[in-house]
Every structure is written in C-alpha cells, then in structure tokens.
Amino acid sequence: MVPTTRIEVDVSASASPSGRQWRLEGDPGAEGGPQEAASPLLVSLAADLADCPNGISFVYRALERMAEEQGWHDVVLVLDEPTIGRQVFRSGRGAPWEADVRLARDLLPGLYADGTPVRHGITETLTDLCSVALRIDLFRHDASHDSLTGLLNRRSFEELLVQSTSRSVRYGWPFALVLIDVDRFKALNDRIGHEGGDRLLRAVGAELRRSLRAGDVAARMGGDEFALILAKGDAELVTALLLRLESAVRDALEGETTSFSAGLAMAPLEATDPTELYRLADRRLYEAKRR
C-alpha cells in the first residue's frame, strides 16, 4: 500500500473571526506549504471522473475528499481559463465570497486550504482534473443544444419526444406537441439581413426559456422551426405563447413585426406514436400557414 502523506499549510489564527487568513499569492506568509502530493487520492479522483454524473458534482466531491484526507476545514478552488471562464468553488458548497472580502475578486487561480495557498503539484493536478470535468459538461451541453438559441437541438428533442410518448402511454400523462414557424421568415431575413435574422431567432429562444414551465421542453429543429412539449398544453396556452413571441421579436428588432404559425397535436388523445404525433402537428402547422 502506498503511504499517504499529509499536506501541511500555515494558518494564522488571528486573521478573522473564523480563525483563518485568506492570503493572496505573493502575500507575506504565503510561502511554504506542502512538500508532497497525496498521489493515491488524486489517482482515485481521476478514476471518479469517469463515473461522475456532471462536472460540478465532481468538483465539489474532489474538494470534500481533499479536505477530509488532509484534515482541512475550508478548501477553495479558483479556476480561470478561456473555455470555462473564472470559476470559484468552496468545499461544502459554501458561498465563496463568505470566506473573505478579497476571495472572489482577487485570488489567483489555484487551491487554497484554510486560507493559505497550497503550492505544490497537487494544485496543478487537481485543477486539471476539475477543468476537464467542467469542459466535459460544456461538450455535453453543446452536443445536445442549438448554438444560436441555446435551446435543445433536433436530436435531443426527438429523444425526449419518444420518452414523453412512452410515459403518456404507460401512465396516461397528457401533453401537447407544438410545432412553430416564423411566418415569411425568408423574406424578413432578406430584408433585415442575416444578423437581424439571428437576433430574431435568439429572441425567440430567450422568450421560450422565460415562458415555459418546469417540465416543458423547447427545441430549435432547424431554420425558423421550433418544437415544444407542453405538459397538459392546449390551444389557449399556445396562443398566449405566440403573442409573447411576437412581442419579444418587436423588442429585439426595434419595432420590426412578424407573426408565428403553430400546429398542435395531443398525446395520448390523438396519437401515441411519436412519428404519427409529429406528422399530425406538422400537417396542422402547414394548414395554419396557408390561412
């Protein structure tokens, strides 16, 4: 068995009511620190990364295990890189800014234990593992979401539609599949330009995220077509939503107006097969656009 070496840090007991002084890199007293890294723990954390459900959970788990292994009371990790931006995490999921007034704003990237920078290879290794975990979260998000609007993409929506219809058949839970198109989008896009068209689509995405309830789902299926899964949705709910979308477009495009058409199909009342449900909503969307 590989022996575990404890990592010692220098803590000033008179610095704050909590008995710690959060020192910035370069401050007097920040020198010293650990002499050896807890390599068995880091190896174990690297293995945990493969099984962790998401990056955030991994980061907090890593800080908790590090604190337990080393006997630290308070651990803070500061990350700062272009992919994930500046991120500050505190063990116990505590608010980082409560550690000290300078913590969130001024601390350099790295690991801090009970107020003192941990200056050793352990910091670099832990930082790398946590950065990878958070980047994996971003990759997962990008793979399932539309980059322009932030809504789900077609593939993710189709998977959720299959799940929703299966639950509807099994438990009788009703939902509405709604397909939405921007009326005369091509002509509008030609007039206001592609940048204006993108602003319109982003406005639609933002309004859908604001307006939908917990449990509802929204996706951009491609071009100017959007799809929704609305729990216990009905035509009245869809009409109110379309009015909010029109208002959002006017605000985003400084008075430019447009309208929306929608097709709605109900599960399990009208169909229980996702393909048939989609076909029904699409036909009704086409009929609405011809009016």
mmCIF file of C-alpha atoms in Angstrom:
data_model
loop_
_atom_site.group_PDB
_atom_site.id
_atom_site.type_symbol
_atom_site.label_atom_id
_atom_site.label_comp_id
_atom_site.label_asym_id
_atom_site.label_seq_id
_atom_site.Cartn_x
_atom_site.Cartn_y
_atom_site.Cartn_z
ATOM 1 C CA MET A 1 0.000 0.000 0.000
ATOM 2 C CA VAL A 2 1.296 3.456 -0.857
ATOM 3 C CA PRO A 3 1.537 5.574 2.319
ATOM 4 C CA THR A 4 -0.471 8.799 2.393
ATOM 5 C CA THR A 5 1.496 11.915 3.266
ATOM 6 C CA ARG A 6 -0.409 14.755 4.910
ATOM 7 C CA ILE A 7 -0.067 18.176 3.369
ATOM 8 C CA GLU A 8 0.585 20.913 5.878
ATOM 9 C CA VAL A 9 -0.375 24.560 5.433
ATOM 10 C CA ASP A 10 0.368 27.576 7.583
ATOM 11 C CA VAL A 11 -2.751 29.077 9.150
ATOM 12 C CA SER A 12 -2.912 32.341 11.061
ATOM 13 C CA ALA A 13 -5.438 32.027 13.904
ATOM 14 C CA SER A 14 -5.777 35.780 14.414
ATOM 15 C CA ALA A 15 -6.724 36.786 10.897
ATOM 16 C CA SER A 16 -10.523 36.619 11.014
ATOM 17 C CA PRO A 17 -13.469 35.550 13.187
ATOM 18 C CA SER A 18 -13.221 32.133 11.569
ATOM 19 C CA GLY A 19 -9.613 31.824 12.662
ATOM 20 C CA ARG A 20 -8.231 31.931 9.131
ATOM 21 C CA GLN A 21 -6.453 34.456 6.988
ATOM 22 C CA TRP A 22 -7.106 34.197 3.239
ATOM 23 C CA ARG A 23 -3.729 35.178 1.807
ATOM 24 C CA LEU A 24 -3.212 36.153 -1.815
ATOM 25 C CA GLU A 25 -0.355 34.709 -3.820
ATOM 26 C CA GLY A 26 2.666 36.889 -3.113
ATOM 27 C CA ASP A 27 1.476 37.914 0.359
ATOM 28 C CA PRO A 28 3.927 37.512 3.230
ATOM 29 C CA GLY A 29 3.327 34.174 4.844
ATOM 30 C CA ALA A 30 2.106 32.503 1.687
ATOM 31 C CA GLU A 31 5.421 30.756 1.287
ATOM 32 C CA GLY A 32 5.974 27.233 2.457
ATOM 33 C CA GLY A 33 3.104 24.851 2.002
ATOM 34 C CA PRO A 34 3.041 21.134 1.259
ATOM 35 C CA GLN A 35 6.055 19.107 0.432
ATOM 36 C CA GLU A 36 4.367 16.067 -1.110
ATOM 37 C CA ALA A 37 1.144 15.448 -3.008
ATOM 38 C CA ALA A 38 -1.435 12.933 -1.899
ATOM 39 C CA SER A 39 -0.983 10.924 -5.080
ATOM 40 C CA PRO A 40 -3.227 7.954 -4.138
ATOM 41 C CA LEU A 41 -6.119 10.350 -3.629
ATOM 42 C CA LEU A 42 -5.506 12.086 -6.938
ATOM 43 C CA VAL A 43 -5.385 8.746 -8.730
ATOM 44 C CA SER A 44 -8.692 7.859 -7.107
ATOM 45 C CA LEU A 45 -10.208 11.188 -8.155
ATOM 46 C CA ALA A 46 -9.095 10.649 -11.728
ATOM 47 C CA ALA A 47 -10.969 7.331 -11.698
ATOM 48 C CA ASP A 48 -14.034 9.048 -10.206
ATOM 49 C CA LEU A 49 -14.116 11.465 -13.119
ATOM 50 C CA ALA A 50 -15.262 8.707 -15.456
ATOM 51 C CA ASP A 51 -18.323 7.897 -13.317
ATOM 52 C CA CYS A 52 -19.358 11.344 -12.087
ATOM 53 C CA PRO A 53 -22.766 12.465 -13.450
ATOM 54 C CA ASN A 54 -21.588 16.028 -14.084
ATOM 55 C CA GLY A 55 -18.600 18.299 -13.690
ATOM 56 C CA ILE A 56 -19.991 20.428 -10.873
ATOM 57 C CA SER A 57 -20.625 17.364 -8.726
ATOM 58 C CA PHE A 58 -17.091 16.140 -9.407
ATOM 59 C CA VAL A 59 -15.511 19.446 -8.341
ATOM 60 C CA TYR A 60 -17.341 19.568 -5.015
ATOM 61 C CA ARG A 61 -16.699 15.886 -4.401
ATOM 62 C CA ALA A 62 -12.998 16.413 -5.082
ATOM 63 C CA LEU A 63 -12.801 19.329 -2.639
ATOM 64 C CA GLU A 64 -14.647 17.388 0.055
ATOM 65 C CA ARG A 65 -12.396 14.361 -0.312
ATOM 66 C CA MET A 66 -9.302 16.563 -0.315
ATOM 67 C CA ALA A 67 -10.433 18.325 2.852
ATOM 68 C CA GLU A 68 -11.226 15.021 4.569
ATOM 69 C CA GLU A 69 -7.918 13.445 3.542
ATOM 70 C CA GLN A 70 -5.800 16.368 4.662
ATOM 71 C CA GLY A 71 -7.777 17.468 7.705
ATOM 72 C CA TRP A 72 -8.603 20.884 6.225
ATOM 73 C CA HIS A 73 -11.700 22.765 7.353
ATOM 74 C CA ASP A 74 -12.177 25.047 4.367
ATOM 75 C CA VAL A 75 -10.960 24.499 0.805
ATOM 76 C CA VAL A 76 -11.349 26.881 -2.120
ATOM 77 C CA LEU A 77 -10.501 26.180 -5.745
ATOM 78 C CA VAL A 78 -10.133 29.033 -8.236
ATOM 79 C CA LEU A 79 -10.172 28.187 -11.943
ATOM 80 C CA ASP A 80 -9.672 30.649 -14.758
ATOM 81 C CA GLU A 81 -9.300 29.593 -18.385
ATOM 82 C CA PRO A 82 -10.855 30.685 -21.681
ATOM 83 C CA THR A 83 -13.090 27.633 -22.109
ATOM 84 C CA ILE A 84 -14.887 27.805 -18.764
ATOM 85 C CA GLY A 85 -14.094 31.346 -17.610
ATOM 86 C CA ARG A 86 -13.403 32.235 -13.977
ATOM 87 C CA GLN A 87 -14.959 29.788 -11.530
ATOM 88 C CA VAL A 88 -14.646 29.774 -7.734
ATOM 89 C CA PHE A 89 -15.677 26.716 -5.705
ATOM 90 C CA ARG A 90 -15.711 26.228 -1.940
ATOM 91 C CA SER A 91 -15.903 22.923 -0.085
ATOM 92 C CA GLY A 92 -19.285 22.143 1.399
ATOM 93 C CA ARG A 93 -20.853 24.116 -1.454
ATOM 94 C CA GLY A 94 -20.423 27.230 0.649
ATOM 95 C CA ALA A 95 -20.620 30.680 -0.894
ATOM 96 C CA PRO A 96 -17.039 31.604 -1.935
ATOM 97 C CA TRP A 97 -17.451 35.285 -1.067
ATOM 98 C CA GLU A 98 -18.182 34.463 2.566
ATOM 99 C CA ALA A 99 -14.636 33.195 3.105
ATOM 100 C CA ASP A 100 -13.181 36.710 2.992
ATOM 101 C CA VAL A 101 -13.807 40.009 1.194
ATOM 102 C CA ARG A 102 -10.917 39.549 -1.223
ATOM 103 C CA LEU A 103 -11.565 35.950 -2.129
ATOM 104 C CA ALA A 104 -13.847 36.008 -5.147
ATOM 105 C CA ARG A 105 -12.286 39.075 -6.728
ATOM 106 C CA ASP A 106 -8.556 38.878 -6.197
ATOM 107 C CA LEU A 107 -7.379 35.326 -5.592
ATOM 108 C CA LEU A 108 -5.206 33.895 -8.326
ATOM 109 C CA PRO A 109 -6.124 30.529 -9.845
ATOM 110 C CA GLY A 110 -5.154 27.685 -7.596
ATOM 111 C CA LEU A 111 -6.045 25.701 -4.475
ATOM 112 C CA TYR A 112 -6.416 27.315 -1.049
ATOM 113 C CA ALA A 113 -6.647 25.361 2.194
ATOM 114 C CA ASP A 114 -7.786 27.083 5.405
ATOM 115 C CA GLY A 115 -6.781 30.430 3.974
ATOM 116 C CA THR A 116 -3.337 29.554 2.635
ATOM 117 C CA PRO A 117 -2.313 28.766 -0.963
ATOM 118 C CA VAL A 118 -1.385 25.140 -1.492
ATOM 119 C CA ARG A 119 1.810 25.454 -3.512
ATOM 120 C CA HIS A 120 2.608 22.037 -4.888
ATOM 121 C CA GLY A 121 1.964 19.728 -7.823
ATOM 122 C CA ILE A 122 -1.256 18.739 -6.088
ATOM 123 C CA THR A 123 -2.738 22.092 -7.092
ATOM 124 C CA GLU A 124 -1.940 21.674 -10.760
ATOM 125 C CA THR A 125 -3.226 18.112 -10.861
ATOM 126 C CA LEU A 126 -6.474 18.888 -9.037
ATOM 127 C CA THR A 127 -7.003 21.973 -11.191
ATOM 128 C CA ASP A 128 -6.512 19.932 -14.361
ATOM 129 C CA LEU A 129 -8.993 17.273 -13.238
ATOM 130 C CA CYS A 130 -11.645 19.835 -12.300
ATOM 131 C CA SER A 131 -11.123 21.812 -15.522
ATOM 132 C CA VAL A 132 -11.568 18.637 -17.561
ATOM 133 C CA ALA A 133 -14.773 17.813 -15.635
ATOM 134 C CA LEU A 134 -16.251 21.245 -16.365
ATOM 135 C CA ARG A 135 -15.218 21.145 -20.017
ATOM 136 C CA ILE A 136 -16.953 17.775 -20.361
ATOM 137 C CA ASP A 137 -20.128 19.471 -19.105
ATOM 138 C CA LEU A 138 -19.752 22.111 -21.810
ATOM 139 C CA PHE A 139 -19.189 19.495 -24.501
ATOM 140 C CA ARG A 140 -22.282 17.597 -23.380
ATOM 141 C CA HIS A 141 -24.325 20.780 -23.475
ATOM 142 C CA ASP A 142 -23.047 21.759 -26.914
ATOM 143 C CA ALA A 143 -23.784 18.297 -28.274
ATOM 144 C CA SER A 144 -27.432 18.490 -27.215
ATOM 145 C CA HIS A 145 -28.226 22.181 -27.745
ATOM 146 C CA ASP A 146 -28.555 24.605 -30.620
ATOM 147 C CA SER A 147 -25.634 27.024 -30.541
ATOM 148 C CA LEU A 148 -27.631 30.066 -31.713
ATOM 149 C CA THR A 149 -30.663 29.930 -29.434
ATOM 150 C CA GLY A 150 -29.464 27.781 -26.536
ATOM 151 C CA LEU A 151 -32.491 25.512 -26.933
ATOM 152 C CA LEU A 152 -32.299 21.766 -27.422
ATOM 153 C CA ASN A 153 -31.374 20.583 -30.904
ATOM 154 C CA ARG A 154 -33.410 18.239 -33.099
ATOM 155 C CA ARG A 155 -31.725 15.027 -31.985
ATOM 156 C CA SER A 156 -32.200 15.740 -28.289
ATOM 157 C CA PHE A 157 -35.806 16.788 -28.820
ATOM 158 C CA GLU A 158 -36.659 13.642 -30.742
ATOM 159 C CA GLU A 159 -35.243 11.517 -27.923
ATOM 160 C CA LEU A 160 -37.353 13.387 -25.371
ATOM 161 C CA LEU A 161 -40.443 13.079 -27.564
ATOM 162 C CA VAL A 162 -40.035 9.293 -27.594
ATOM 163 C CA GLN A 163 -39.690 9.304 -23.802
ATOM 164 C CA SER A 164 -42.726 11.563 -23.387
ATOM 165 C CA THR A 165 -44.948 9.404 -25.572
ATOM 166 C CA SER A 166 -43.831 6.272 -23.729
ATOM 167 C CA ARG A 167 -44.743 7.831 -20.364
ATOM 168 C CA SER A 168 -48.010 9.072 -21.819
ATOM 169 C CA VAL A 169 -48.954 5.566 -22.929
ATOM 170 C CA ARG A 170 -47.905 3.957 -19.660
ATOM 171 C CA TYR A 171 -49.273 6.485 -17.181
ATOM 172 C CA GLY A 172 -51.833 8.394 -19.223
ATOM 173 C CA TRP A 173 -49.988 11.687 -18.780
ATOM 174 C CA PRO A 174 -51.267 14.150 -21.402
ATOM 175 C CA PHE A 175 -49.024 16.550 -23.292
ATOM 176 C CA ALA A 176 -49.128 18.688 -26.414
ATOM 177 C CA LEU A 177 -46.579 18.562 -29.201
ATOM 178 C CA VAL A 178 -46.379 22.019 -30.755
ATOM 179 C CA LEU A 179 -44.500 22.986 -33.922
ATOM 180 C CA ILE A 180 -43.915 26.704 -34.504
ATOM 181 C CA ASP A 181 -42.705 28.560 -37.604
ATOM 182 C CA VAL A 182 -41.879 32.221 -38.148
ATOM 183 C CA ASP A 183 -44.197 33.494 -40.880
ATOM 184 C CA ARG A 184 -42.437 34.733 -44.034
ATOM 185 C CA PHE A 185 -39.057 34.329 -42.368
ATOM 186 C CA LYS A 186 -37.111 34.157 -45.633
ATOM 187 C CA ALA A 187 -38.485 37.493 -46.855
ATOM 188 C CA LEU A 188 -37.875 39.045 -43.442
ATOM 189 C CA ASN A 189 -34.344 37.668 -43.333
ATOM 190 C CA ASP A 190 -33.622 39.071 -46.797
ATOM 191 C CA ARG A 191 -34.839 42.499 -45.697
ATOM 192 C CA ILE A 192 -33.109 42.790 -42.328
ATOM 193 C CA GLY A 193 -30.057 40.671 -43.150
ATOM 194 C CA HIS A 194 -28.686 37.502 -41.596
ATOM 195 C CA GLU A 195 -27.572 39.322 -38.454
ATOM 196 C CA GLY A 196 -31.105 40.572 -37.942
ATOM 197 C CA GLY A 197 -32.475 37.099 -38.619
ATOM 198 C CA ASP A 198 -30.145 35.663 -35.992
ATOM 199 C CA ARG A 199 -31.305 38.299 -33.478
ATOM 200 C CA LEU A 200 -34.887 37.263 -34.177
ATOM 201 C CA LEU A 201 -34.139 33.570 -33.600
ATOM 202 C CA ARG A 202 -32.197 34.327 -30.408
ATOM 203 C CA ALA A 203 -35.128 36.417 -29.174
ATOM 204 C CA VAL A 204 -37.486 33.500 -29.805
ATOM 205 C CA GLY A 205 -35.184 31.151 -27.908
ATOM 206 C CA ALA A 206 -34.847 33.533 -24.969
ATOM 207 C CA GLU A 207 -38.615 34.070 -24.739
ATOM 208 C CA LEU A 208 -39.301 30.343 -24.858
ATOM 209 C CA ARG A 209 -36.872 29.762 -21.995
ATOM 210 C CA ARG A 210 -38.550 32.516 -19.964
ATOM 211 C CA SER A 211 -42.125 31.484 -20.716
ATOM 212 C CA LEU A 212 -42.137 27.714 -20.449
ATOM 213 C CA ARG A 213 -42.945 25.978 -17.200
ATOM 214 C CA ALA A 214 -40.858 23.416 -15.374
ATOM 215 C CA GLY A 215 -41.238 20.149 -17.240
ATOM 216 C CA ASP A 216 -41.910 21.785 -20.599
ATOM 217 C CA VAL A 217 -39.368 21.321 -23.381
ATOM 218 C CA ALA A 218 -38.327 23.637 -26.227
ATOM 219 C CA ALA A 219 -36.054 22.977 -29.195
ATOM 220 C CA ARG A 220 -34.940 24.574 -32.413
ATOM 221 C CA MET A 221 -35.489 21.951 -35.080
ATOM 222 C CA GLY A 222 -33.636 23.891 -37.782
ATOM 223 C CA GLY A 223 -34.041 27.160 -39.673
ATOM 224 C CA ASP A 224 -37.023 29.016 -38.242
ATOM 225 C CA GLU A 225 -38.844 25.928 -36.925
ATOM 226 C CA PHE A 226 -39.253 25.331 -33.223
ATOM 227 C CA ALA A 227 -40.848 22.443 -31.343
ATOM 228 C CA LEU A 228 -42.338 22.240 -27.864
ATOM 229 C CA ILE A 229 -43.510 19.546 -25.495
ATOM 230 C CA LEU A 230 -46.064 21.125 -23.159
ATOM 231 C CA ALA A 231 -47.374 19.141 -20.197
ATOM 232 C CA LYS A 232 -51.180 19.410 -20.272
ATOM 233 C CA GLY A 233 -50.825 22.013 -23.026
ATOM 234 C CA ASP A 234 -53.747 23.255 -25.085
ATOM 235 C CA ALA A 235 -54.572 25.730 -27.854
ATOM 236 C CA GLU A 236 -55.183 28.574 -25.403
ATOM 237 C CA LEU A 237 -51.727 28.182 -23.898
ATOM 238 C CA VAL A 238 -50.122 28.118 -27.363
ATOM 239 C CA THR A 239 -51.993 31.260 -28.491
ATOM 240 C CA ALA A 240 -50.749 33.193 -25.453
ATOM 241 C CA LEU A 241 -47.212 31.963 -26.105
ATOM 242 C CA LEU A 242 -47.270 33.118 -29.741
ATOM 243 C CA LEU A 243 -48.320 36.603 -28.628
ATOM 244 C CA ARG A 244 -45.356 36.739 -26.247
ATOM 245 C CA LEU A 245 -43.036 35.660 -29.059
ATOM 246 C CA GLU A 246 -44.331 38.440 -31.318
ATOM 247 C CA SER A 247 -43.715 40.973 -28.545
ATOM 248 C CA ALA A 248 -40.187 39.622 -27.967
ATOM 249 C CA VAL A 249 -39.375 39.990 -31.678
ATOM 250 C CA ARG A 250 -40.603 43.601 -31.730
ATOM 251 C CA ASP A 251 -38.362 44.401 -28.772
ATOM 252 C CA ALA A 252 -35.345 42.645 -30.248
ATOM 253 C CA LEU A 253 -35.672 44.175 -33.722
ATOM 254 C CA GLU A 254 -36.712 47.686 -32.647
ATOM 255 C CA GLY A 255 -40.273 47.637 -33.886
ATOM 256 C CA GLU A 256 -39.924 45.086 -36.676
ATOM 257 C CA THR A 257 -43.056 42.931 -36.632
ATOM 258 C CA THR A 258 -43.695 39.351 -37.576
ATOM 259 C CA SER A 259 -46.174 36.617 -36.774
ATOM 260 C CA PHE A 260 -45.978 32.925 -35.971
ATOM 261 C CA SER A 261 -47.925 29.859 -37.031
ATOM 262 C CA ALA A 262 -48.316 26.742 -34.928
ATOM 263 C CA GLY A 263 -49.533 23.183 -35.261
ATOM 264 C CA LEU A 264 -50.634 21.242 -32.186
ATOM 265 C CA ALA A 265 -51.193 17.537 -31.574
ATOM 266 C CA MET A 266 -52.318 15.963 -28.308
ATOM 267 C CA ALA A 267 -50.992 12.788 -26.708
ATOM 268 C CA PRO A 268 -52.325 10.291 -25.864
ATOM 269 C CA LEU A 269 -55.721 11.559 -27.056
ATOM 270 C CA GLU A 270 -54.831 11.878 -30.766
ATOM 271 C CA ALA A 271 -51.725 9.723 -31.117
ATOM 272 C CA THR A 272 -49.352 7.646 -29.034
ATOM 273 C CA ASP A 273 -46.643 7.081 -31.628
ATOM 274 C CA PRO A 274 -44.062 9.897 -31.795
ATOM 275 C CA THR A 275 -43.832 9.762 -35.590
ATOM 276 C CA GLU A 276 -47.599 9.952 -36.004
ATOM 277 C CA LEU A 277 -47.844 12.717 -33.409
ATOM 278 C CA TYR A 278 -45.186 14.750 -35.220
ATOM 279 C CA ARG A 279 -46.858 14.165 -38.582
ATOM 280 C CA LEU A 280 -50.179 15.394 -37.207
ATOM 281 C CA ALA A 281 -48.683 18.560 -35.698
ATOM 282 C CA ASP A 282 -46.732 19.245 -38.892
ATOM 283 C CA ARG A 283 -49.857 18.947 -41.041
ATOM 284 C CA ARG A 284 -51.706 21.391 -38.813
ATOM 285 C CA LEU A 285 -48.777 23.794 -38.935
ATOM 286 C CA TYR A 286 -48.893 23.702 -42.730
ATOM 287 C CA GLU A 287 -52.644 24.343 -42.671
ATOM 288 C CA ALA A 288 -52.172 27.291 -40.299
ATOM 289 C CA LYS A 289 -49.541 28.877 -42.565
ATOM 290 C CA ARG A 290 -51.890 28.682 -45.558
ATOM 291 C CA ARG A 291 -54.609 30.721 -43.837
#
